[in-house]
């Protein structure tokens, strides 16, 4: 997989300048690496964001130490904002970890995105991961990619995450906050509507909220 050299280099430089925190005698992690996978990403931001917004979501004492990135002694929205805006190297959902290049049709210029982005290609990659898993085929993702693909923080990468990624991408294209609440950096619940080829009415989306339409065959595949 071709990785974005500039983004990766920037990430390495950023990580090398971060304070480190020893959570045990053997392990040392960069401040902000809440999931302890070796790099600060949108998954770390998502964990802190959910901890702040969801009273049922908990972090370990070690994770809380890593999450307090502004060093004020508590984990709150300020920490989530700093992670999201200044510290994460890859955005939540950016499983291909490739820099987005925009093409200016008027000038012919190619412009590299300043920050990591979740794109439709990432949504497709997450769906492909799910399909391969259902078919008992090997997936060669790294732990970092797996964490980035877990958009709803339930500990697994599945069809729901693919739909969350597609929904987040669609919202961002429409210049909306990708995860609904502007201060929420993880995927909450979304509606998954199933399109059944034997039921023409199923393709009509009459939802009043966020919804993603998927084919019945994908649901059936996941049940096998």
PDB file of C-alpha atoms in Angstrom:
ATOM      1  CA  UNK A   1       0.000   0.000   0.000  1.00  0.00           C
ATOM      2  CA  UNK A   2       1.398   3.357  -0.999  1.00  0.00           C
ATOM      3  CA  UNK A   3       1.418   5.661   1.960  1.00  0.00           C
ATOM      4  CA  UNK A   4       1.515   9.414   1.822  1.00  0.00           C
ATOM      5  CA  UNK A   5       5.143  10.254   2.502  1.00  0.00           C
ATOM      6  CA  UNK A   6       4.490  13.839   3.423  1.00  0.00           C
ATOM      7  CA  UNK A   7       1.723  12.990   5.888  1.00  0.00           C
ATOM      8  CA  UNK A   8       3.738  10.169   7.401  1.00  0.00           C
ATOM      9  CA  UNK A   9       6.822  12.342   7.700  1.00  0.00           C
ATOM     10  CA  UNK A  10       4.815  15.066   9.354  1.00  0.00           C
ATOM     11  CA  UNK A  11       3.359  12.504  11.701  1.00  0.00           C
ATOM     12  CA  UNK A  12       6.777  11.157  12.653  1.00  0.00           C
ATOM     13  CA  UNK A  13       8.052  14.672  13.287  1.00  0.00           C
ATOM     14  CA  UNK A  14       4.978  15.505  15.335  1.00  0.00           C
ATOM     15  CA  UNK A  15       5.265  12.350  17.392  1.00  0.00           C
ATOM     16  CA  UNK A  16       8.964  12.890  18.017  1.00  0.00           C
ATOM     17  CA  UNK A  17       8.182  16.281  19.524  1.00  0.00           C
ATOM     18  CA  UNK A  18       5.371  15.032  21.769  1.00  0.00           C
ATOM     19  CA  UNK A  19       5.828  14.414  25.482  1.00  0.00           C
ATOM     20  CA  UNK A  20       5.965  10.725  26.360  1.00  0.00           C
ATOM     21  CA  UNK A  21       4.273   9.042  29.265  1.00  0.00           C
ATOM     22  CA  UNK A  22       5.429   5.861  30.956  1.00  0.00           C
ATOM     23  CA  UNK A  23       2.363   3.880  31.992  1.00  0.00           C
ATOM     24  CA  UNK A  24       4.401   0.927  33.189  1.00  0.00           C
ATOM     25  CA  UNK A  25       8.010  -0.025  33.676  1.00  0.00           C
ATOM     26  CA  UNK A  26       8.138  -1.551  30.203  1.00  0.00           C
ATOM     27  CA  UNK A  27       5.872   0.652  28.076  1.00  0.00           C
ATOM     28  CA  UNK A  28       6.186   4.287  27.061  1.00  0.00           C
ATOM     29  CA  UNK A  29       3.586   5.988  24.846  1.00  0.00           C
ATOM     30  CA  UNK A  30       3.352   9.412  23.261  1.00  0.00           C
ATOM     31  CA  UNK A  31       0.890  11.731  24.948  1.00  0.00           C
ATOM     32  CA  UNK A  32      -2.397  11.403  23.070  1.00  0.00           C
ATOM     33  CA  UNK A  33      -1.866   7.770  22.021  1.00  0.00           C
ATOM     34  CA  UNK A  34      -4.879   6.677  24.050  1.00  0.00           C
ATOM     35  CA  UNK A  35      -5.364   3.344  22.263  1.00  0.00           C
ATOM     36  CA  UNK A  36      -1.632   2.632  22.651  1.00  0.00           C
ATOM     37  CA  UNK A  37      -1.123   1.496  19.048  1.00  0.00           C
ATOM     38  CA  UNK A  38       2.003   3.590  18.514  1.00  0.00           C
ATOM     39  CA  UNK A  39       0.603   6.634  16.697  1.00  0.00           C
ATOM     40  CA  UNK A  40      -1.859   9.411  17.504  1.00  0.00           C
ATOM     41  CA  UNK A  41      -4.841   9.118  15.164  1.00  0.00           C
ATOM     42  CA  UNK A  42      -8.516   9.936  14.900  1.00  0.00           C
ATOM     43  CA  UNK A  43      -9.224   6.769  16.862  1.00  0.00           C
ATOM     44  CA  UNK A  44      -7.540   8.326  19.889  1.00  0.00           C
ATOM     45  CA  UNK A  45      -9.561  11.492  19.331  1.00  0.00           C
ATOM     46  CA  UNK A  46     -12.729   9.414  19.051  1.00  0.00           C
ATOM     47  CA  UNK A  47     -12.022   7.613  22.322  1.00  0.00           C
ATOM     48  CA  UNK A  48     -11.526  10.890  24.184  1.00  0.00           C
ATOM     49  CA  UNK A  49     -14.558  12.451  22.497  1.00  0.00           C
ATOM     50  CA  UNK A  50     -16.802   9.566  23.455  1.00  0.00           C
ATOM     51  CA  UNK A  51     -15.455   9.548  27.000  1.00  0.00           C
ATOM     52  CA  UNK A  52     -16.414  13.219  27.302  1.00  0.00           C
ATOM     53  CA  UNK A  53     -19.856  12.899  25.703  1.00  0.00           C
ATOM     54  CA  UNK A  54     -20.970   9.402  26.725  1.00  0.00           C
ATOM     55  CA  UNK A  55     -21.260   8.658  30.448  1.00  0.00           C
ATOM     56  CA  UNK A  56     -21.319   4.913  29.770  1.00  0.00           C
ATOM     57  CA  UNK A  57     -17.941   4.904  27.989  1.00  0.00           C
ATOM     58  CA  UNK A  58     -14.896   4.432  30.204  1.00  0.00           C
ATOM     59  CA  UNK A  59     -11.111   4.656  29.881  1.00  0.00           C
ATOM     60  CA  UNK A  60      -8.477   2.992  32.026  1.00  0.00           C
ATOM     61  CA  UNK A  61      -6.313   5.047  34.373  1.00  0.00           C
ATOM     62  CA  UNK A  62      -3.418   4.699  31.934  1.00  0.00           C
ATOM     63  CA  UNK A  63      -5.592   5.860  29.033  1.00  0.00           C
ATOM     64  CA  UNK A  64      -6.837   8.826  31.041  1.00  0.00           C
ATOM     65  CA  UNK A  65      -3.250   9.910  31.634  1.00  0.00           C
ATOM     66  CA  UNK A  66      -2.552   9.728  27.895  1.00  0.00           C
ATOM     67  CA  UNK A  67      -5.827  11.526  27.093  1.00  0.00           C
ATOM     68  CA  UNK A  68      -5.040  14.600  29.214  1.00  0.00           C
ATOM     69  CA  UNK A  69      -3.085  16.243  26.403  1.00  0.00           C
ATOM     70  CA  UNK A  70      -3.290  19.792  27.777  1.00  0.00           C
ATOM     71  CA  UNK A  71      -2.051  18.660  31.167  1.00  0.00           C
ATOM     72  CA  UNK A  72      -4.736  20.337  33.260  1.00  0.00           C
ATOM     73  CA  UNK A  73      -5.444  17.229  35.296  1.00  0.00           C
ATOM     74  CA  UNK A  74      -8.791  16.307  33.699  1.00  0.00           C
ATOM     75  CA  UNK A  75     -10.021  14.852  30.434  1.00  0.00           C
ATOM     76  CA  UNK A  76     -12.611  17.072  28.763  1.00  0.00           C
ATOM     77  CA  UNK A  77     -13.699  18.628  25.472  1.00  0.00           C
ATOM     78  CA  UNK A  78     -10.563  20.763  25.336  1.00  0.00           C
ATOM     79  CA  UNK A  79      -8.434  17.610  25.079  1.00  0.00           C
ATOM     80  CA  UNK A  80     -10.659  16.185  22.335  1.00  0.00           C
ATOM     81  CA  UNK A  81     -10.445  19.453  20.395  1.00  0.00           C
ATOM     82  CA  UNK A  82      -6.648  19.594  20.644  1.00  0.00           C
ATOM     83  CA  UNK A  83      -6.346  16.018  19.450  1.00  0.00           C
ATOM     84  CA  UNK A  84      -8.720  16.609  16.547  1.00  0.00           C
ATOM     85  CA  UNK A  85      -7.270  19.913  15.381  1.00  0.00           C
ATOM     86  CA  UNK A  86      -3.571  19.624  16.173  1.00  0.00           C
ATOM     87  CA  UNK A  87      -2.353  16.149  17.052  1.00  0.00           C
ATOM     88  CA  UNK A  88      -3.970  13.331  15.071  1.00  0.00           C
ATOM     89  CA  UNK A  89      -1.897  12.153  12.105  1.00  0.00           C
ATOM     90  CA  UNK A  90      -4.681  10.199  10.387  1.00  0.00           C
ATOM     91  CA  UNK A  91      -8.389  10.947  10.588  1.00  0.00           C
ATOM     92  CA  UNK A  92     -10.855   8.405  11.942  1.00  0.00           C
ATOM     93  CA  UNK A  93     -11.906   6.247   8.994  1.00  0.00           C
ATOM     94  CA  UNK A  94      -8.821   7.010   6.864  1.00  0.00           C
ATOM     95  CA  UNK A  95      -7.911   3.336   6.615  1.00  0.00           C
ATOM     96  CA  UNK A  96      -5.904   3.644   3.389  1.00  0.00           C
ATOM     97  CA  UNK A  97      -3.728   6.311   5.062  1.00  0.00           C
ATOM     98  CA  UNK A  98      -3.164   8.004   1.704  1.00  0.00           C
ATOM     99  CA  UNK A  99      -2.968  11.762   1.205  1.00  0.00           C
ATOM    100  CA  UNK A 100      -5.858  13.210  -0.786  1.00  0.00           C
ATOM    101  CA  UNK A 101      -4.777  15.087  -3.914  1.00  0.00           C
ATOM    102  CA  UNK A 102      -7.205  17.639  -5.328  1.00  0.00           C
ATOM    103  CA  UNK A 103      -7.097  18.586  -8.997  1.00  0.00           C
ATOM    104  CA  UNK A 104      -7.810  22.159 -10.042  1.00  0.00           C
ATOM    105  CA  UNK A 105      -9.513  21.842 -13.413  1.00  0.00           C
ATOM    106  CA  UNK A 106      -8.908  25.502 -14.262  1.00  0.00           C
ATOM    107  CA  UNK A 107      -5.172  25.592 -13.651  1.00  0.00           C
ATOM    108  CA  UNK A 108      -4.315  21.904 -13.944  1.00  0.00           C
ATOM    109  CA  UNK A 109      -2.637  22.150 -10.548  1.00  0.00           C
ATOM    110  CA  UNK A 110      -2.662  19.235  -8.142  1.00  0.00           C
ATOM    111  CA  UNK A 111      -3.052  20.308  -4.513  1.00  0.00           C
ATOM    112  CA  UNK A 112      -2.280  18.066  -1.580  1.00  0.00           C
ATOM    113  CA  UNK A 113      -4.717  18.152   1.324  1.00  0.00           C
ATOM    114  CA  UNK A 114      -3.322  19.755   4.457  1.00  0.00           C
ATOM    115  CA  UNK A 115      -4.858  17.133   6.708  1.00  0.00           C
ATOM    116  CA  UNK A 116      -5.767  13.465   6.568  1.00  0.00           C
ATOM    117  CA  UNK A 117      -9.239  12.852   5.115  1.00  0.00           C
ATOM    118  CA  UNK A 118     -11.875  10.143   5.205  1.00  0.00           C
ATOM    119  CA  UNK A 119     -12.867   9.580   1.570  1.00  0.00           C
ATOM    120  CA  UNK A 120     -15.268   7.353  -0.307  1.00  0.00           C
ATOM    121  CA  UNK A 121     -12.301   5.056  -1.012  1.00  0.00           C
ATOM    122  CA  UNK A 122     -11.952   4.486   2.718  1.00  0.00           C
ATOM    123  CA  UNK A 123     -15.641   3.599   3.009  1.00  0.00           C
ATOM    124  CA  UNK A 124     -15.186   1.094   0.178  1.00  0.00           C
ATOM    125  CA  UNK A 125     -12.066  -0.335   1.850  1.00  0.00           C
ATOM    126  CA  UNK A 126     -13.937  -0.859   5.107  1.00  0.00           C
ATOM    127  CA  UNK A 127     -16.775  -2.559   3.223  1.00  0.00           C
ATOM    128  CA  UNK A 128     -14.225  -4.782   1.458  1.00  0.00           C
ATOM    129  CA  UNK A 129     -12.720  -5.695   4.841  1.00  0.00           C
ATOM    130  CA  UNK A 130     -16.163  -6.734   6.065  1.00  0.00           C
ATOM    131  CA  UNK A 131     -16.878  -8.797   2.936  1.00  0.00           C
ATOM    132  CA  UNK A 132     -13.517 -10.569   3.163  1.00  0.00           C
ATOM    133  CA  UNK A 133     -14.102 -11.319   6.841  1.00  0.00           C
ATOM    134  CA  UNK A 134     -17.536 -12.777   6.047  1.00  0.00           C
ATOM    135  CA  UNK A 135     -15.935 -14.943   3.358  1.00  0.00           C
ATOM    136  CA  UNK A 136     -13.236 -16.103   5.837  1.00  0.00           C
ATOM    137  CA  UNK A 137     -10.538 -14.482   3.721  1.00  0.00           C
ATOM    138  CA  UNK A 138      -7.431 -12.892   5.177  1.00  0.00           C
ATOM    139  CA  UNK A 139      -7.233  -9.154   5.754  1.00  0.00           C
ATOM    140  CA  UNK A 140      -3.739  -7.698   6.017  1.00  0.00           C
ATOM    141  CA  UNK A 141      -4.589  -4.518   7.891  1.00  0.00           C
ATOM    142  CA  UNK A 142      -2.275  -3.242  10.585  1.00  0.00           C
ATOM    143  CA  UNK A 143      -3.550  -2.546  14.101  1.00  0.00           C
ATOM    144  CA  UNK A 144      -3.562   1.176  13.282  1.00  0.00           C
ATOM    145  CA  UNK A 145      -5.764   0.601  10.233  1.00  0.00           C
ATOM    146  CA  UNK A 146      -8.091  -1.613  12.248  1.00  0.00           C
ATOM    147  CA  UNK A 147      -8.460   1.086  14.885  1.00  0.00           C
ATOM    148  CA  UNK A 148      -9.107   3.722  12.220  1.00  0.00           C
ATOM    149  CA  UNK A 149     -11.795   1.496  10.716  1.00  0.00           C
ATOM    150  CA  UNK A 150     -13.667   1.132  14.004  1.00  0.00           C
ATOM    151  CA  UNK A 151     -15.676   4.344  13.628  1.00  0.00           C
ATOM    152  CA  UNK A 152     -18.279   3.531  16.254  1.00  0.00           C
ATOM    153  CA  UNK A 153     -15.757   2.301  18.840  1.00  0.00           C
ATOM    154  CA  UNK A 154     -17.379  -1.068  19.451  1.00  0.00           C
ATOM    155  CA  UNK A 155     -14.099  -2.941  19.052  1.00  0.00           C
ATOM    156  CA  UNK A 156     -14.870  -4.522  15.692  1.00  0.00           C
ATOM    157  CA  UNK A 157     -14.797  -3.465  12.041  1.00  0.00           C
ATOM    158  CA  UNK A 158     -18.001  -4.457  10.309  1.00  0.00           C
ATOM    159  CA  UNK A 159     -20.841  -3.349   8.063  1.00  0.00           C
ATOM    160  CA  UNK A 160     -21.938  -0.670  10.507  1.00  0.00           C
ATOM    161  CA  UNK A 161     -18.501   0.959  10.341  1.00  0.00           C
ATOM    162  CA  UNK A 162     -18.618   0.947   6.541  1.00  0.00           C
ATOM    163  CA  UNK A 163     -21.997   2.676   6.668  1.00  0.00           C
ATOM    164  CA  UNK A 164     -20.716   5.136   9.265  1.00  0.00           C
ATOM    165  CA  UNK A 165     -17.794   5.962   6.979  1.00  0.00           C
ATOM    166  CA  UNK A 166     -20.069   6.464   3.979  1.00  0.00           C
ATOM    167  CA  UNK A 167     -22.401   8.637   6.018  1.00  0.00           C
ATOM    168  CA  UNK A 168     -19.518  10.709   7.412  1.00  0.00           C
ATOM    169  CA  UNK A 169     -18.044  11.188   3.940  1.00  0.00           C
ATOM    170  CA  UNK A 170     -21.406  12.286   2.520  1.00  0.00           C
ATOM    171  CA  UNK A 171     -21.878  14.762   5.346  1.00  0.00           C
ATOM    172  CA  UNK A 172     -18.397  16.224   4.913  1.00  0.00           C
ATOM    173  CA  UNK A 173     -18.941  16.684   1.165  1.00  0.00           C
ATOM    174  CA  UNK A 174     -22.076  18.639   2.065  1.00  0.00           C
ATOM    175  CA  UNK A 175     -19.888  20.772   4.388  1.00  0.00           C
ATOM    176  CA  UNK A 176     -21.568  19.320   7.474  1.00  0.00           C
ATOM    177  CA  UNK A 177     -19.904  17.981  10.582  1.00  0.00           C
ATOM    178  CA  UNK A 178     -19.032  14.372   9.601  1.00  0.00           C
ATOM    179  CA  UNK A 179     -20.301  12.832  12.832  1.00  0.00           C
ATOM    180  CA  UNK A 180     -23.349  15.016  13.463  1.00  0.00           C
ATOM    181  CA  UNK A 181     -22.415  17.092  16.491  1.00  0.00           C
ATOM    182  CA  UNK A 182     -19.596  19.567  15.669  1.00  0.00           C
ATOM    183  CA  UNK A 183     -17.926  18.639  18.963  1.00  0.00           C
ATOM    184  CA  UNK A 184     -18.322  14.881  18.474  1.00  0.00           C
ATOM    185  CA  UNK A 185     -15.426  13.094  16.819  1.00  0.00           C
ATOM    186  CA  UNK A 186     -16.778   9.548  16.609  1.00  0.00           C
ATOM    187  CA  UNK A 187     -19.730   7.926  14.873  1.00  0.00           C
ATOM    188  CA  UNK A 188     -22.916   7.675  16.856  1.00  0.00           C
ATOM    189  CA  UNK A 189     -25.883   5.591  15.834  1.00  0.00           C
ATOM    190  CA  UNK A 190     -27.004   5.795  12.218  1.00  0.00           C
ATOM    191  CA  UNK A 191     -29.935   4.153  10.474  1.00  0.00           C
ATOM    192  CA  UNK A 192     -29.109   1.356   8.057  1.00  0.00           C
ATOM    193  CA  UNK A 193     -31.896   0.808   5.558  1.00  0.00           C
ATOM    194  CA  UNK A 194     -31.882  -2.446   3.612  1.00  0.00           C
ATOM    195  CA  UNK A 195     -32.680  -2.469  -0.099  1.00  0.00           C
ATOM    196  CA  UNK A 196     -34.461  -5.705  -0.993  1.00  0.00           C
ATOM    197  CA  UNK A 197     -34.626  -6.372  -4.769  1.00  0.00           C
ATOM    198  CA  UNK A 198     -37.883  -8.265  -4.180  1.00  0.00           C
ATOM    199  CA  UNK A 199     -39.426  -5.231  -2.473  1.00  0.00           C
ATOM    200  CA  UNK A 200     -39.371  -2.097  -4.674  1.00  0.00           C
ATOM    201  CA  UNK A 201     -40.589   0.098  -1.820  1.00  0.00           C
ATOM    202  CA  UNK A 202     -37.434  -0.662   0.169  1.00  0.00           C
ATOM    203  CA  UNK A 203     -35.298   1.663  -1.976  1.00  0.00           C
ATOM    204  CA  UNK A 204     -37.292   4.721  -0.898  1.00  0.00           C
ATOM    205  CA  UNK A 205     -35.555   6.590   1.897  1.00  0.00           C
ATOM    206  CA  UNK A 206     -38.170   8.295   4.033  1.00  0.00           C
ATOM    207  CA  UNK A 207     -35.897   8.686   7.043  1.00  0.00           C
ATOM    208  CA  UNK A 208     -35.886  11.971   8.894  1.00  0.00           C
ATOM    209  CA  UNK A 209     -32.342  11.453  10.154  1.00  0.00           C
ATOM    210  CA  UNK A 210     -28.999  10.090   8.957  1.00  0.00           C
ATOM    211  CA  UNK A 211     -29.491   6.902   6.978  1.00  0.00           C
ATOM    212  CA  UNK A 212     -27.410   4.710   4.683  1.00  0.00           C
ATOM    213  CA  UNK A 213     -28.970   2.379   2.104  1.00  0.00           C
ATOM    214  CA  UNK A 214     -27.321  -1.011   1.589  1.00  0.00           C
ATOM    215  CA  UNK A 215     -28.151  -4.135  -0.369  1.00  0.00           C
ATOM    216  CA  UNK A 216     -29.908  -7.076   1.263  1.00  0.00           C
ATOM    217  CA  UNK A 217     -27.183  -9.398  -0.042  1.00  0.00           C
ATOM    218  CA  UNK A 218     -24.635  -7.781   2.258  1.00  0.00           C
ATOM    219  CA  UNK A 219     -26.887  -8.316   5.272  1.00  0.00           C
ATOM    220  CA  UNK A 220     -27.429 -11.945   4.263  1.00  0.00           C
ATOM    221  CA  UNK A 221     -23.695 -12.449   3.805  1.00  0.00           C
ATOM    222  CA  UNK A 222     -23.031 -11.223   7.327  1.00  0.00           C
ATOM    223  CA  UNK A 223     -25.531 -13.735   8.745  1.00  0.00           C
ATOM    224  CA  UNK A 224     -23.823 -16.742   7.187  1.00  0.00           C
TER     225      UNK A 224
END
